[in-house]
Every structure is written in structure tokens, then in C-alpha cells.
Amino acid sequence: MRSFLLPLSLLPSVLGATLYLAGDSTMAARGGGSGTDGWGQYVHDVSVTVSNHAMGGRSARSYTREGRFDAIANVLQPGDYVVIELGHNDGGSLRTDNGRTNCPGTGAERCQVTYGGQAETILTFPAYLENAARNFVSKGAKVLISSQTPNNVWESGAYAYSPARFVDYARLAAQNAGVDYVDHGAYVAARYQALGAQTVNSYYPNDHTHTSPEGARVVADAFLKAVACSNVALKSVLTRTDFPGNCL
């Protein structure tokens, strides 16, 4: 697996516990004139340092292959927290392998491919998350697996939310690994339904997946609401619990 040096902003805090975020572009800092940003930049009202390791275009498979889970594990301290949220880039077919698609299934299935000139054994989506979660737990971390954010639920002109299969897969991975789970996608969808089409459509300047900074703040608040409404370890670091929306 590839290894790399962490920027200073991603190094663990020397003052207390750190919350590490592992995900894709919907969580990652974007900027660069794109007009969009990831929700990880807007996690607030927590008593820990937030270290956002999300990276655009990554799936459970590519995040693993590139050593990004390992990079977090290597700096974890007992008592730290890790949130894993992936799914947007995990679909597709291995017949036209893009380096991100997982092996079909929900258990111990394995697929063999050659990618980038290298033989690769591909696991299922839940297996990648379970392996990462167990590794983090072995380091003394408290792990939360979160379901992926929805695409624009008002895109068709009428409200519609149908969870992707990776939502259930994420729940299964958390259950199998014995770690916490929140349904971030359901909380975002519920908040979007309450806000209405005009407001939510304004959060998607370029496509139906990536939010504006304002939208990213709403998505972050929905995550924090899910945590506040759940019996998960991360709830203990919240400095407030009255985030917008209702408990589901």
C-alpha cells in the first residue's frame, strides 16, 4: 500500500482527543474555485480537534489501497475518534474497472483483477469498512460508521429520497465490526425535506452530489443531529445538542 506524509494540519492534536474523518469529496475540503465544499470542514461544537482526511474520488477500496486508513491508524491515540463515511464512488462494474469498484456482495466475497498493472484482490464494501474499523478499535479509538449523504432530493422537482445500497452496507459493516453507526443520509434527507426545493436546489451549484459551503454546513449539522439523537460514543464530545431538525 502507498504511504505518504501527513500535512501539519492533519497531525494529531497534542492537547487532547482528535476526531479523524475518513471519506470522499462530499466530506473533503474542496475549494479551488469550485463553489462547493465538503461537510467535514463544518463540524463544530465539539470538544475535540477535527482532522479531516477525506479525499475526493475515493471509495472504500481505493481509500484502502492508497494506505489512507493506515495513515490514520498510524497516528491514532487511545481515546481518539474516527468517522468513516463512503459510498458515492463505490458502485460500477469490474468489467470496466476504474480502481474504485468493490467486489459484489456483503460478506467475504473476493474478486481478482489487474489494476494499474498490478494484481489486486478486491473485497466487498462492508469488508473494507469492517477491516478499517477493527484496526482503529485495536488502537484504542472509538469508531463510528456513517451512511453516505444523499444526492439532491429535490432534483426532479418533487421530494424523493431512496437510500443507495451502500447505506445498508454501512449499517451492516458497523454491526459486524461492533462499532457505532448513524444514518447521516436519512438525517440530511429529512432536513432537506423541511427546507424545501428552492433552498436545497441552491446548495447544488454544479451537480446533484456536491454542496455549496452553505449546503455543507447544513449537511454537517445533520450529521451532528444524528449523533446527538443516537447512543453513540461521539455524542460525549458534543458541546451542544440542539442542532436543527428532529430525531428520527
PDB file of C-alpha atoms in Angstrom:
ATOM      1  CA  MET A   1       0.000   0.000   0.000  1.00  0.00           C
ATOM      2  CA  ARG A   2       1.115   3.543  -0.671  1.00  0.00           C
ATOM      3  CA  SER A   3       2.282   5.611   2.267  1.00  0.00           C
ATOM      4  CA  PHE A   4       2.581   9.373   2.485  1.00  0.00           C
ATOM      5  CA  LEU A   5       3.469  12.156   4.907  1.00  0.00           C
ATOM      6  CA  LEU A   6       0.618  13.988   6.597  1.00  0.00           C
ATOM      7  CA  PRO A   7       0.322  17.761   6.291  1.00  0.00           C
ATOM      8  CA  LEU A   8       0.784  19.514   9.628  1.00  0.00           C
ATOM      9  CA  SER A   9      -2.933  20.337   9.713  1.00  0.00           C
ATOM     10  CA  LEU A  10      -3.728  16.620   9.721  1.00  0.00           C
ATOM     11  CA  LEU A  11      -1.362  15.595  12.507  1.00  0.00           C
ATOM     12  CA  PRO A  12      -2.908  14.508  15.832  1.00  0.00           C
ATOM     13  CA  SER A  13      -3.583  17.084  18.499  1.00  0.00           C
ATOM     14  CA  VAL A  14      -1.161  17.347  21.387  1.00  0.00           C
ATOM     15  CA  LEU A  15      -3.842  18.924  23.581  1.00  0.00           C
ATOM     16  CA  GLY A  16      -6.429  16.144  23.744  1.00  0.00           C
ATOM     17  CA  ALA A  17      -8.503  13.733  21.705  1.00  0.00           C
ATOM     18  CA  THR A  18      -8.763  14.041  17.944  1.00  0.00           C
ATOM     19  CA  LEU A  19     -11.719  13.263  15.688  1.00  0.00           C
ATOM     20  CA  TYR A  20     -10.489  11.838  12.367  1.00  0.00           C
ATOM     21  CA  LEU A  21     -12.760  11.948   9.317  1.00  0.00           C
ATOM     22  CA  ALA A  22     -12.330   9.382   6.519  1.00  0.00           C
ATOM     23  CA  GLY A  23     -14.450   9.847   3.415  1.00  0.00           C
ATOM     24  CA  ASP A  24     -14.828  11.128  -0.134  1.00  0.00           C
ATOM     25  CA  SER A  25     -15.408  14.527  -1.760  1.00  0.00           C
ATOM     26  CA  THR A  26     -18.743  15.067  -0.022  1.00  0.00           C
ATOM     27  CA  MET A  27     -16.766  15.227   3.234  1.00  0.00           C
ATOM     28  CA  ALA A  28     -13.448  16.625   1.941  1.00  0.00           C
ATOM     29  CA  ALA A  29     -12.301  20.219   1.737  1.00  0.00           C
ATOM     30  CA  ARG A  30     -12.746  21.255  -1.893  1.00  0.00           C
ATOM     31  CA  GLY A  31     -12.378  24.956  -2.657  1.00  0.00           C
ATOM     32  CA  GLY A  32     -10.226  25.849  -5.643  1.00  0.00           C
ATOM     33  CA  GLY A  33     -12.970  27.981  -7.134  1.00  0.00           C
ATOM     34  CA  SER A  34     -15.338  25.020  -7.442  1.00  0.00           C
ATOM     35  CA  GLY A  35     -18.075  26.736  -5.438  1.00  0.00           C
ATOM     36  CA  THR A  36     -18.509  23.544  -3.408  1.00  0.00           C
ATOM     37  CA  ASP A  37     -17.141  22.163  -0.173  1.00  0.00           C
ATOM     38  CA  GLY A  38     -17.352  19.036   1.937  1.00  0.00           C
ATOM     39  CA  TRP A  39     -19.241  18.822   5.212  1.00  0.00           C
ATOM     40  CA  GLY A  40     -16.170  17.755   7.203  1.00  0.00           C
ATOM     41  CA  GLN A  41     -14.964  21.362   7.113  1.00  0.00           C
ATOM     42  CA  TYR A  42     -18.006  22.461   9.108  1.00  0.00           C
ATOM     43  CA  VAL A  43     -18.051  20.064  12.039  1.00  0.00           C
ATOM     44  CA  HIS A  44     -18.353  22.369  15.036  1.00  0.00           C
ATOM     45  CA  ASP A  45     -19.484  22.424  18.646  1.00  0.00           C
ATOM     46  CA  VAL A  46     -17.243  19.529  19.593  1.00  0.00           C
ATOM     47  CA  SER A  47     -14.636  19.420  22.361  1.00  0.00           C
ATOM     48  CA  VAL A  48     -12.016  17.623  20.236  1.00  0.00           C
ATOM     49  CA  THR A  49      -9.686  18.590  17.401  1.00  0.00           C
ATOM     50  CA  VAL A  50     -11.124  17.683  13.980  1.00  0.00           C
ATOM     51  CA  SER A  51      -8.659  16.230  11.457  1.00  0.00           C
ATOM     52  CA  ASN A  52     -10.262  15.830   8.040  1.00  0.00           C
ATOM     53  CA  HIS A  53      -8.616  13.063   5.965  1.00  0.00           C
ATOM     54  CA  ALA A  54     -11.414  12.821   3.388  1.00  0.00           C
ATOM     55  CA  MET A  55     -10.255  12.765  -0.239  1.00  0.00           C
ATOM     56  CA  GLY A  56     -12.260  13.359  -3.392  1.00  0.00           C
ATOM     57  CA  GLY A  57     -12.957  10.457  -5.713  1.00  0.00           C
ATOM     58  CA  ARG A  58     -12.221   7.738  -3.172  1.00  0.00           C
ATOM     59  CA  SER A  59     -14.135   4.573  -2.469  1.00  0.00           C
ATOM     60  CA  ALA A  60     -13.685   2.055   0.331  1.00  0.00           C
ATOM     61  CA  ARG A  61     -11.401   0.109  -1.999  1.00  0.00           C
ATOM     62  CA  SER A  62      -9.212   2.988  -3.217  1.00  0.00           C
ATOM     63  CA  TYR A  63      -9.027   4.583   0.234  1.00  0.00           C
ATOM     64  CA  THR A  64      -7.701   1.242   1.469  1.00  0.00           C
ATOM     65  CA  ARG A  65      -5.347   0.578  -1.455  1.00  0.00           C
ATOM     66  CA  GLU A  66      -3.735   4.012  -1.140  1.00  0.00           C
ATOM     67  CA  GLY A  67      -2.994   3.428   2.547  1.00  0.00           C
ATOM     68  CA  ARG A  68      -5.271   6.206   3.770  1.00  0.00           C
ATOM     69  CA  PHE A  69      -6.906   4.136   6.506  1.00  0.00           C
ATOM     70  CA  ASP A  70      -3.426   3.016   7.579  1.00  0.00           C
ATOM     71  CA  ALA A  71      -2.220   6.635   7.681  1.00  0.00           C
ATOM     72  CA  ILE A  72      -4.944   7.420  10.228  1.00  0.00           C
ATOM     73  CA  ALA A  73      -4.261   4.239  12.212  1.00  0.00           C
ATOM     74  CA  ASN A  74      -0.571   5.126  12.420  1.00  0.00           C
ATOM     75  CA  VAL A  75      -1.241   8.370  14.309  1.00  0.00           C
ATOM     76  CA  LEU A  76      -4.230   7.305  16.411  1.00  0.00           C
ATOM     77  CA  GLN A  77      -4.009   7.643  20.164  1.00  0.00           C
ATOM     78  CA  PRO A  78      -6.226   5.776  22.628  1.00  0.00           C
ATOM     79  CA  GLY A  79      -9.411   7.767  23.136  1.00  0.00           C
ATOM     80  CA  ASP A  80      -9.419   9.311  19.661  1.00  0.00           C
ATOM     81  CA  TYR A  81     -12.487   9.090  17.415  1.00  0.00           C
ATOM     82  CA  VAL A  82     -12.828   8.067  13.767  1.00  0.00           C
ATOM     83  CA  VAL A  83     -15.808   8.622  11.473  1.00  0.00           C
ATOM     84  CA  ILE A  84     -15.913   6.612   8.234  1.00  0.00           C
ATOM     85  CA  GLU A  85     -18.352   7.686   5.513  1.00  0.00           C
ATOM     86  CA  LEU A  86     -18.033   6.348   1.968  1.00  0.00           C
ATOM     87  CA  GLY A  87     -20.319   5.110  -0.773  1.00  0.00           C
ATOM     88  CA  HIS A  88     -20.637   7.711  -3.528  1.00  0.00           C
ATOM     89  CA  ASN A  89     -17.770   6.227  -5.570  1.00  0.00           C
ATOM     90  CA  ASP A  90     -18.209   2.553  -4.696  1.00  0.00           C
ATOM     91  CA  GLY A  91     -20.566   1.419  -7.456  1.00  0.00           C
ATOM     92  CA  GLY A  92     -19.773   0.423 -11.016  1.00  0.00           C
ATOM     93  CA  SER A  93     -18.652  -2.722 -12.778  1.00  0.00           C
ATOM     94  CA  LEU A  94     -15.345  -4.561 -12.598  1.00  0.00           C
ATOM     95  CA  ARG A  95     -15.642  -5.234 -16.332  1.00  0.00           C
ATOM     96  CA  THR A  96     -14.624  -1.605 -16.807  1.00  0.00           C
ATOM     97  CA  ASP A  97     -12.620  -1.301 -13.606  1.00  0.00           C
ATOM     98  CA  ASN A  98     -11.899   2.265 -12.514  1.00  0.00           C
ATOM     99  CA  GLY A  99      -9.952   1.294  -9.427  1.00  0.00           C
ATOM    100  CA  ARG A 100     -12.824   2.179  -7.112  1.00  0.00           C
ATOM    101  CA  THR A 101     -15.458  -0.528  -7.623  1.00  0.00           C
ATOM    102  CA  ASN A 102     -15.749  -3.106  -4.864  1.00  0.00           C
ATOM    103  CA  CYS A 103     -16.348  -6.843  -5.175  1.00  0.00           C
ATOM    104  CA  PRO A 104     -20.109  -7.519  -5.308  1.00  0.00           C
ATOM    105  CA  GLY A 105     -21.600  -8.893  -2.116  1.00  0.00           C
ATOM    106  CA  THR A 106     -21.778  -8.085   1.555  1.00  0.00           C
ATOM    107  CA  GLY A 107     -19.502 -10.666   3.156  1.00  0.00           C
ATOM    108  CA  ALA A 108     -16.249 -12.467   2.482  1.00  0.00           C
ATOM    109  CA  GLU A 109     -16.536 -12.496  -1.316  1.00  0.00           C
ATOM    110  CA  ARG A 110     -13.292 -11.817  -3.187  1.00  0.00           C
ATOM    111  CA  CYS A 111     -12.628 -10.661  -6.756  1.00  0.00           C
ATOM    112  CA  GLN A 112      -9.324 -10.808  -8.625  1.00  0.00           C
ATOM    113  CA  VAL A 113      -8.353  -8.058 -11.074  1.00  0.00           C
ATOM    114  CA  THR A 114      -5.315  -6.411 -12.565  1.00  0.00           C
ATOM    115  CA  TYR A 115      -5.376  -2.671 -11.976  1.00  0.00           C
ATOM    116  CA  GLY A 116      -2.562  -0.306 -12.872  1.00  0.00           C
ATOM    117  CA  GLY A 117      -0.503  -3.280 -13.959  1.00  0.00           C
ATOM    118  CA  GLN A 118      -0.763  -4.869 -10.505  1.00  0.00           C
ATOM    119  CA  ALA A 119      -2.755  -7.896  -9.402  1.00  0.00           C
ATOM    120  CA  GLU A 120      -5.332  -6.851  -6.821  1.00  0.00           C
ATOM    121  CA  THR A 121      -7.678  -8.844  -4.607  1.00  0.00           C
ATOM    122  CA  ILE A 122     -10.850  -6.812  -4.153  1.00  0.00           C
ATOM    123  CA  LEU A 123     -13.074  -7.085  -1.086  1.00  0.00           C
ATOM    124  CA  THR A 124     -16.720  -6.147  -0.588  1.00  0.00           C
ATOM    125  CA  PHE A 125     -17.703  -2.686   0.622  1.00  0.00           C
ATOM    126  CA  PRO A 126     -18.636  -3.892   4.131  1.00  0.00           C
ATOM    127  CA  ALA A 127     -15.402  -5.882   4.413  1.00  0.00           C
ATOM    128  CA  TYR A 128     -13.240  -2.830   3.693  1.00  0.00           C
ATOM    129  CA  LEU A 129     -15.080  -0.795   6.340  1.00  0.00           C
ATOM    130  CA  GLU A 130     -15.036  -3.633   8.863  1.00  0.00           C
ATOM    131  CA  ASN A 131     -11.283  -4.129   8.440  1.00  0.00           C
ATOM    132  CA  ALA A 132     -10.604  -0.417   8.899  1.00  0.00           C
ATOM    133  CA  ALA A 133     -12.928  -0.156  11.899  1.00  0.00           C
ATOM    134  CA  ARG A 134     -11.369  -3.159  13.655  1.00  0.00           C
ATOM    135  CA  ASN A 135      -7.890  -1.769  13.058  1.00  0.00           C
ATOM    136  CA  PHE A 136      -8.878   1.580  14.564  1.00  0.00           C
ATOM    137  CA  VAL A 137     -10.519  -0.101  17.555  1.00  0.00           C
ATOM    138  CA  SER A 138      -7.335  -2.118  18.138  1.00  0.00           C
ATOM    139  CA  LYS A 139      -5.534   1.229  18.515  1.00  0.00           C
ATOM    140  CA  GLY A 140      -7.963   2.318  21.211  1.00  0.00           C
ATOM    141  CA  ALA A 141     -10.134   4.547  19.015  1.00  0.00           C
ATOM    142  CA  LYS A 142     -13.904   4.927  19.149  1.00  0.00           C
ATOM    143  CA  VAL A 143     -15.252   4.335  15.655  1.00  0.00           C
ATOM    144  CA  LEU A 144     -18.474   5.492  14.034  1.00  0.00           C
ATOM    145  CA  ILE A 145     -19.546   4.353  10.560  1.00  0.00           C
ATOM    146  CA  SER A 146     -21.883   6.858   8.899  1.00  0.00           C
ATOM    147  CA  SER A 147     -24.127   6.362   5.889  1.00  0.00           C
ATOM    148  CA  GLN A 148     -23.405   8.386   2.764  1.00  0.00           C
ATOM    149  CA  THR A 149     -25.081  11.707   2.072  1.00  0.00           C
ATOM    150  CA  PRO A 150     -27.945  11.731  -0.446  1.00  0.00           C
ATOM    151  CA  ASN A 151     -27.891  13.433  -3.804  1.00  0.00           C
ATOM    152  CA  ASN A 152     -30.225  16.408  -4.226  1.00  0.00           C
ATOM    153  CA  VAL A 153     -33.597  15.058  -3.095  1.00  0.00           C
ATOM    154  CA  TRP A 154     -35.443  17.861  -4.926  1.00  0.00           C
ATOM    155  CA  GLU A 155     -33.672  17.409  -8.270  1.00  0.00           C
ATOM    156  CA  SER A 156     -36.778  16.098 -10.062  1.00  0.00           C
ATOM    157  CA  GLY A 157     -38.962  18.944  -8.787  1.00  0.00           C
ATOM    158  CA  ALA A 158     -40.635  16.755  -6.163  1.00  0.00           C
ATOM    159  CA  TYR A 159     -39.112  15.416  -2.987  1.00  0.00           C
ATOM    160  CA  ALA A 160     -37.731  11.895  -3.383  1.00  0.00           C
ATOM    161  CA  TYR A 161     -35.229  10.011  -1.268  1.00  0.00           C
ATOM    162  CA  SER A 162     -34.293   6.390  -1.868  1.00  0.00           C
ATOM    163  CA  PRO A 163     -31.193   5.267   0.059  1.00  0.00           C
ATOM    164  CA  ALA A 164     -28.383   3.770  -2.012  1.00  0.00           C
ATOM    165  CA  ARG A 165     -27.462   0.160  -1.226  1.00  0.00           C
ATOM    166  CA  PHE A 166     -24.306   1.382   0.470  1.00  0.00           C
ATOM    167  CA  VAL A 167     -26.432   2.831   3.271  1.00  0.00           C
ATOM    168  CA  ASP A 168     -27.489  -0.668   4.318  1.00  0.00           C
ATOM    169  CA  TYR A 169     -23.966  -1.937   3.663  1.00  0.00           C
ATOM    170  CA  ALA A 170     -22.546   0.690   6.023  1.00  0.00           C
ATOM    171  CA  ARG A 171     -25.038  -0.316   8.719  1.00  0.00           C
ATOM    172  CA  LEU A 172     -24.063  -3.958   8.235  1.00  0.00           C
ATOM    173  CA  ALA A 173     -20.357  -3.139   8.455  1.00  0.00           C
ATOM    174  CA  ALA A 174     -20.865  -1.289  11.743  1.00  0.00           C
ATOM    175  CA  GLN A 175     -22.879  -4.173  13.125  1.00  0.00           C
ATOM    176  CA  ASN A 176     -20.296  -6.770  12.101  1.00  0.00           C
ATOM    177  CA  ALA A 177     -17.378  -4.723  13.435  1.00  0.00           C
ATOM    178  CA  GLY A 178     -19.185  -3.901  16.672  1.00  0.00           C
ATOM    179  CA  VAL A 179     -18.878  -0.135  16.251  1.00  0.00           C
ATOM    180  CA  ASP A 180     -21.310   2.773  16.268  1.00  0.00           C
ATOM    181  CA  TYR A 181     -23.494   3.742  13.315  1.00  0.00           C
ATOM    182  CA  VAL A 182     -25.584   6.765  12.353  1.00  0.00           C
ATOM    183  CA  ASP A 183     -27.763   7.173   9.284  1.00  0.00           C
ATOM    184  CA  HIS A 184     -26.411  10.510   8.124  1.00  0.00           C
ATOM    185  CA  GLY A 185     -28.194  10.164   4.787  1.00  0.00           C
ATOM    186  CA  ALA A 186     -31.623   9.911   6.415  1.00  0.00           C
ATOM    187  CA  TYR A 187     -30.962  12.962   8.593  1.00  0.00           C
ATOM    188  CA  VAL A 188     -29.803  15.031   5.615  1.00  0.00           C
ATOM    189  CA  ALA A 189     -32.835  13.942   3.574  1.00  0.00           C
ATOM    190  CA  ALA A 190     -35.216  14.851   6.395  1.00  0.00           C
ATOM    191  CA  ARG A 191     -33.611  18.265   6.817  1.00  0.00           C
ATOM    192  CA  TYR A 192     -33.755  18.860   3.064  1.00  0.00           C
ATOM    193  CA  GLN A 193     -37.433  17.938   3.008  1.00  0.00           C
ATOM    194  CA  ALA A 194     -38.145  20.541   5.681  1.00  0.00           C
ATOM    195  CA  LEU A 195     -36.103  23.252   3.934  1.00  0.00           C
ATOM    196  CA  GLY A 196     -37.870  22.823   0.582  1.00  0.00           C
ATOM    197  CA  ALA A 197     -36.906  22.719  -3.075  1.00  0.00           C
ATOM    198  CA  GLN A 198     -35.794  26.314  -3.635  1.00  0.00           C
ATOM    199  CA  THR A 199     -33.386  26.367  -0.708  1.00  0.00           C
ATOM    200  CA  VAL A 200     -31.966  22.896  -1.291  1.00  0.00           C
ATOM    201  CA  ASN A 201     -31.516  23.394  -5.040  1.00  0.00           C
ATOM    202  CA  SER A 202     -29.395  26.448  -4.240  1.00  0.00           C
ATOM    203  CA  TYR A 203     -26.994  24.148  -2.370  1.00  0.00           C
ATOM    204  CA  TYR A 204     -26.004  22.329  -5.576  1.00  0.00           C
ATOM    205  CA  PRO A 205     -24.310  24.811  -7.941  1.00  0.00           C
ATOM    206  CA  ASN A 206     -22.581  22.274 -10.201  1.00  0.00           C
ATOM    207  CA  ASP A 207     -24.211  18.841  -9.925  1.00  0.00           C
ATOM    208  CA  HIS A 208     -26.559  16.832  -7.715  1.00  0.00           C
ATOM    209  CA  THR A 209     -23.882  15.497  -5.337  1.00  0.00           C
ATOM    210  CA  HIS A 210     -21.520  18.275  -4.219  1.00  0.00           C
ATOM    211  CA  THR A 211     -22.843  21.032  -1.993  1.00  0.00           C
ATOM    212  CA  SER A 212     -22.017  24.698  -1.705  1.00  0.00           C
ATOM    213  CA  PRO A 213     -20.342  25.790   1.538  1.00  0.00           C
ATOM    214  CA  GLU A 214     -23.774  26.790   2.846  1.00  0.00           C
ATOM    215  CA  GLY A 215     -25.146  23.372   1.954  1.00  0.00           C
ATOM    216  CA  ALA A 216     -22.131  21.695   3.536  1.00  0.00           C
ATOM    217  CA  ARG A 217     -22.933  23.447   6.817  1.00  0.00           C
ATOM    218  CA  VAL A 218     -26.464  22.015   6.696  1.00  0.00           C
ATOM    219  CA  VAL A 219     -25.078  18.548   5.969  1.00  0.00           C
ATOM    220  CA  ALA A 220     -22.615  18.859   8.872  1.00  0.00           C
ATOM    221  CA  ASP A 221     -25.407  19.937  11.201  1.00  0.00           C
ATOM    222  CA  ALA A 222     -27.454  16.930  10.073  1.00  0.00           C
ATOM    223  CA  PHE A 223     -24.554  14.650  10.987  1.00  0.00           C
ATOM    224  CA  LEU A 224     -24.253  16.272  14.407  1.00  0.00           C
ATOM    225  CA  LYS A 225     -28.028  15.959  14.856  1.00  0.00           C
ATOM    226  CA  ALA A 226     -27.774  12.236  14.076  1.00  0.00           C
ATOM    227  CA  VAL A 227     -25.032  11.914  16.691  1.00  0.00           C
ATOM    228  CA  ALA A 228     -26.999  13.918  19.253  1.00  0.00           C
ATOM    229  CA  CYS A 229     -30.043  11.689  18.725  1.00  0.00           C
ATOM    230  CA  SER A 230     -28.121   8.417  18.995  1.00  0.00           C
ATOM    231  CA  ASN A 231     -26.498   6.405  21.755  1.00  0.00           C
ATOM    232  CA  VAL A 232     -23.001   6.638  20.263  1.00  0.00           C
ATOM    233  CA  ALA A 233     -19.657   7.411  21.865  1.00  0.00           C
ATOM    234  CA  LEU A 234     -19.123  10.551  19.785  1.00  0.00           C
ATOM    235  CA  LYS A 235     -22.128  12.158  21.480  1.00  0.00           C
ATOM    236  CA  SER A 236     -19.979  12.702  24.579  1.00  0.00           C
ATOM    237  CA  VAL A 237     -17.823  15.307  22.777  1.00  0.00           C
ATOM    238  CA  LEU A 238     -20.721  17.485  21.624  1.00  0.00           C
ATOM    239  CA  THR A 239     -20.819  20.839  23.366  1.00  0.00           C
ATOM    240  CA  ARG A 240     -24.470  21.314  22.393  1.00  0.00           C
ATOM    241  CA  THR A 241     -27.227  19.030  21.123  1.00  0.00           C
ATOM    242  CA  ASP A 242     -29.868  21.444  19.818  1.00  0.00           C
ATOM    243  CA  PHE A 243     -28.977  21.130  16.135  1.00  0.00           C
ATOM    244  CA  PRO A 244     -31.737  21.840  13.585  1.00  0.00           C
ATOM    245  CA  GLY A 245     -34.212  19.110  12.752  1.00  0.00           C
ATOM    246  CA  ASN A 246     -35.890  16.259  14.568  1.00  0.00           C
ATOM    247  CA  CYS A 247     -34.651  12.951  15.882  1.00  0.00           C
ATOM    248  CA  LEU A 248     -35.563  10.087  13.558  1.00  0.00           C
TER     249      LEU A 248
END
